[in-house]
């Protein structure tokens, strides 16, 4: 099968890696240096939809898989369908599940999908008045796309109003932040549940856990994700079954009743509260960096499942399972300054190939004058595989320790929550 992957990050490298394992011919736009070693890349911007369509037609691809959310929200699936080209990813009307958090929250409310209590604001003054009477901590989210950075947990009115000003008045997140969702703060362990959906059925991938904060012990600013591991000990089979029954089944009902034809990856960010699992957010694509931990554990042909989903005909969705034969830990290395303004074109040296139980997924890398340099905030991720979570973690950190660029930053506690949970139940 000829498969085109859209995107340039670590998630896309993991997708390409998984596809090439089953000997598919893979193209990627625009890709990165790491991806270029296993796929044919073309420098086409992910939002250049006509350019991507032209490339897909020229290469006669059988299937296109979209990594990032922005092209999906912009309607790439709609345009591909008009041209009769098969694409795995929801149409714009379905991708607004991520592109408009207010839409998603109202959908959850209508179909009784458990989530935090919330209020939506489009006027600064009304949001300000709400905060003055609020019980803190609260969570404020830009309603639109903000690259995973438009969320803040605020512990006081002052913190909250500063976030509102930057989002609604100063345009920190552009149009995405003109409307905000303010919701109650929920406590508990988080997990990511990602499924491959054909509109009516879902093939569930292993549960994973992302680490959003920049620093150890979940401190510092929010990022796009500093690492992930899979599976998640806190997500037992009973917990996963409950998530499927209380979140995904009513979501599929919502798709049917609302006339939403959802064919693509569906991601539920879940928090395991004392009263049960609740949805923090829905995303319309594979997670990043969760994909870098999940796909190395996938033993079936990803292209075939995505192909069937894109056709709306998933033949044999496997029952959701919470455990695997092996474990995976992905640690992300970030450029100095990330998630704010970060340095680029820093020289990268060290072991960038990986080995049998260590995979180096490139995210923000490129080749200049024969030298590999940084080109993004999240530069690369090293995934370690092992028979135990501790072994996978050890291999991931050993691998990232062999890579160097100036002022490279990474967390040192990816997987620690899982190890703690295993110790508590042993």
PDB file of N, CA and C in Angstrom, residues 24 36-37 68 94 103 106 111 114-115 148 196 204 255 257 292 299 317 328 347 371 375 377 380 386 421:
ATOM      1  N   UNK A  24       5.030  -1.037   3.823  1.00  0.00           N
ATOM      2  CA  UNK A  24       4.288  -0.120   2.975  1.00  0.00           C
ATOM      3  C   UNK A  24       5.239   0.938   2.411  1.00  0.00           C
ATOM      4  N   UNK A  36      12.923  11.438   6.836  1.00  0.00           N
ATOM      5  CA  UNK A  36      13.463  11.352   5.468  1.00  0.00           C
ATOM      6  C   UNK A  36      14.332  10.122   5.262  1.00  0.00           C
ATOM      7  N   UNK A  37      14.770   9.492   6.343  1.00  0.00           N
ATOM      8  CA  UNK A  37      15.593   8.292   6.211  1.00  0.00           C
ATOM      9  C   UNK A  37      14.764   7.037   5.954  1.00  0.00           C
ATOM     10  N   UNK A  68      -1.265  16.190  12.446  1.00  0.00           N
ATOM     11  CA  UNK A  68      -1.666  17.335  13.263  1.00  0.00           C
ATOM     12  C   UNK A  68      -3.136  17.704  13.091  1.00  0.00           C
ATOM     13  N   UNK A  94     -16.525  17.337  12.087  1.00  0.00           N
ATOM     14  CA  UNK A  94     -16.233  16.413  13.182  1.00  0.00           C
ATOM     15  C   UNK A  94     -14.984  16.824  13.944  1.00  0.00           C
ATOM     16  N   UNK A 103     -17.844  23.694  21.801  1.00  0.00           N
ATOM     17  CA  UNK A 103     -18.690  22.729  21.091  1.00  0.00           C
ATOM     18  C   UNK A 103     -18.596  21.359  21.750  1.00  0.00           C
ATOM     19  N   UNK A 106     -20.387  21.225  25.185  1.00  0.00           N
ATOM     20  CA  UNK A 106     -21.846  21.195  25.043  1.00  0.00           C
ATOM     21  C   UNK A 106     -22.314  19.834  24.536  1.00  0.00           C
ATOM     22  N   UNK A 111     -25.093  14.601  25.860  1.00  0.00           N
ATOM     23  CA  UNK A 111     -25.104  13.144  25.832  1.00  0.00           C
ATOM     24  C   UNK A 111     -24.589  12.516  27.136  1.00  0.00           C
ATOM     25  N   UNK A 114     -19.359  12.098  31.111  1.00  0.00           N
ATOM     26  CA  UNK A 114     -18.834  12.737  32.327  1.00  0.00           C
ATOM     27  C   UNK A 114     -17.666  13.679  32.041  1.00  0.00           C
ATOM     28  N   UNK A 115     -17.780  14.904  32.515  1.00  0.00           N
ATOM     29  CA  UNK A 115     -16.744  15.919  32.331  1.00  0.00           C
ATOM     30  C   UNK A 115     -16.873  16.953  33.435  1.00  0.00           C
ATOM     31  N   UNK A 148      -1.838  22.947  22.246  1.00  0.00           N
ATOM     32  CA  UNK A 148      -1.706  22.325  23.558  1.00  0.00           C
ATOM     33  C   UNK A 148      -1.275  23.274  24.659  1.00  0.00           C
ATOM     34  N   UNK A 196      -9.205   4.186  16.941  1.00  0.00           N
ATOM     35  CA  UNK A 196      -9.292   4.387  15.500  1.00  0.00           C
ATOM     36  C   UNK A 196     -10.731   4.094  15.104  1.00  0.00           C
ATOM     37  N   UNK A 204      -9.430   0.202  19.711  1.00  0.00           N
ATOM     38  CA  UNK A 204      -8.732   0.919  20.776  1.00  0.00           C
ATOM     39  C   UNK A 204      -7.257   0.546  20.831  1.00  0.00           C
ATOM     40  N   UNK A 255     -22.405  10.913  17.682  1.00  0.00           N
ATOM     41  CA  UNK A 255     -22.057  10.998  16.262  1.00  0.00           C
ATOM     42  C   UNK A 255     -23.262  10.629  15.395  1.00  0.00           C
ATOM     43  N   UNK A 257     -26.565  10.562  16.176  1.00  0.00           N
ATOM     44  CA  UNK A 257     -27.720  11.455  16.303  1.00  0.00           C
ATOM     45  C   UNK A 257     -27.440  12.852  15.764  1.00  0.00           C
ATOM     46  N   UNK A 292       4.240   7.918  20.158  1.00  0.00           N
ATOM     47  CA  UNK A 292       5.604   7.391  20.170  1.00  0.00           C
ATOM     48  C   UNK A 292       5.779   6.274  21.200  1.00  0.00           C
ATOM     49  N   UNK A 299       1.043  -4.608  17.414  1.00  0.00           N
ATOM     50  CA  UNK A 299       1.542  -5.775  16.702  1.00  0.00           C
ATOM     51  C   UNK A 299       0.819  -6.038  15.385  1.00  0.00           C
ATOM     52  N   UNK A 317     -12.817  -4.927  14.958  1.00  0.00           N
ATOM     53  CA  UNK A 317     -12.213  -4.142  16.038  1.00  0.00           C
ATOM     54  C   UNK A 317     -11.920  -5.028  17.249  1.00  0.00           C
ATOM     55  N   UNK A 328       6.497   0.625  27.085  1.00  0.00           N
ATOM     56  CA  UNK A 328       7.231   1.638  26.323  1.00  0.00           C
ATOM     57  C   UNK A 328       7.225   2.954  27.088  1.00  0.00           C
ATOM     58  N   UNK A 347      23.342  22.535  16.837  1.00  0.00           N
ATOM     59  CA  UNK A 347      23.884  21.271  16.334  1.00  0.00           C
ATOM     60  C   UNK A 347      23.557  20.100  17.262  1.00  0.00           C
ATOM     61  N   UNK A 371      24.810  18.834   8.322  1.00  0.00           N
ATOM     62  CA  UNK A 371      24.783  18.695   9.782  1.00  0.00           C
ATOM     63  C   UNK A 371      23.344  18.690  10.279  1.00  0.00           C
ATOM     64  N   UNK A 375      15.163  22.314  14.815  1.00  0.00           N
ATOM     65  CA  UNK A 375      14.297  23.209  14.057  1.00  0.00           C
ATOM     66  C   UNK A 375      12.948  23.419  14.731  1.00  0.00           C
ATOM     67  N   UNK A 377      10.614  23.256  18.850  1.00  0.00           N
ATOM     68  CA  UNK A 377      10.687  23.319  20.303  1.00  0.00           C
ATOM     69  C   UNK A 377      10.896  21.952  20.922  1.00  0.00           C
ATOM     70  N   UNK A 380      13.248  15.952  19.691  1.00  0.00           N
ATOM     71  CA  UNK A 380      13.155  14.516  19.431  1.00  0.00           C
ATOM     72  C   UNK A 380      12.658  13.812  20.678  1.00  0.00           C
ATOM     73  N   UNK A 386      10.684  -2.442  26.966  1.00  0.00           N
ATOM     74  CA  UNK A 386      11.163  -3.409  27.933  1.00  0.00           C
ATOM     75  C   UNK A 386      10.090  -4.390  28.370  1.00  0.00           C
ATOM     76  N   UNK A 421       2.529   3.365  41.096  1.00  0.00           N
ATOM     77  CA  UNK A 421       1.278   2.609  41.149  1.00  0.00           C
ATOM     78  C   UNK A 421       1.562   1.114  41.220  1.00  0.00           C
TER      79      UNK A 421
END
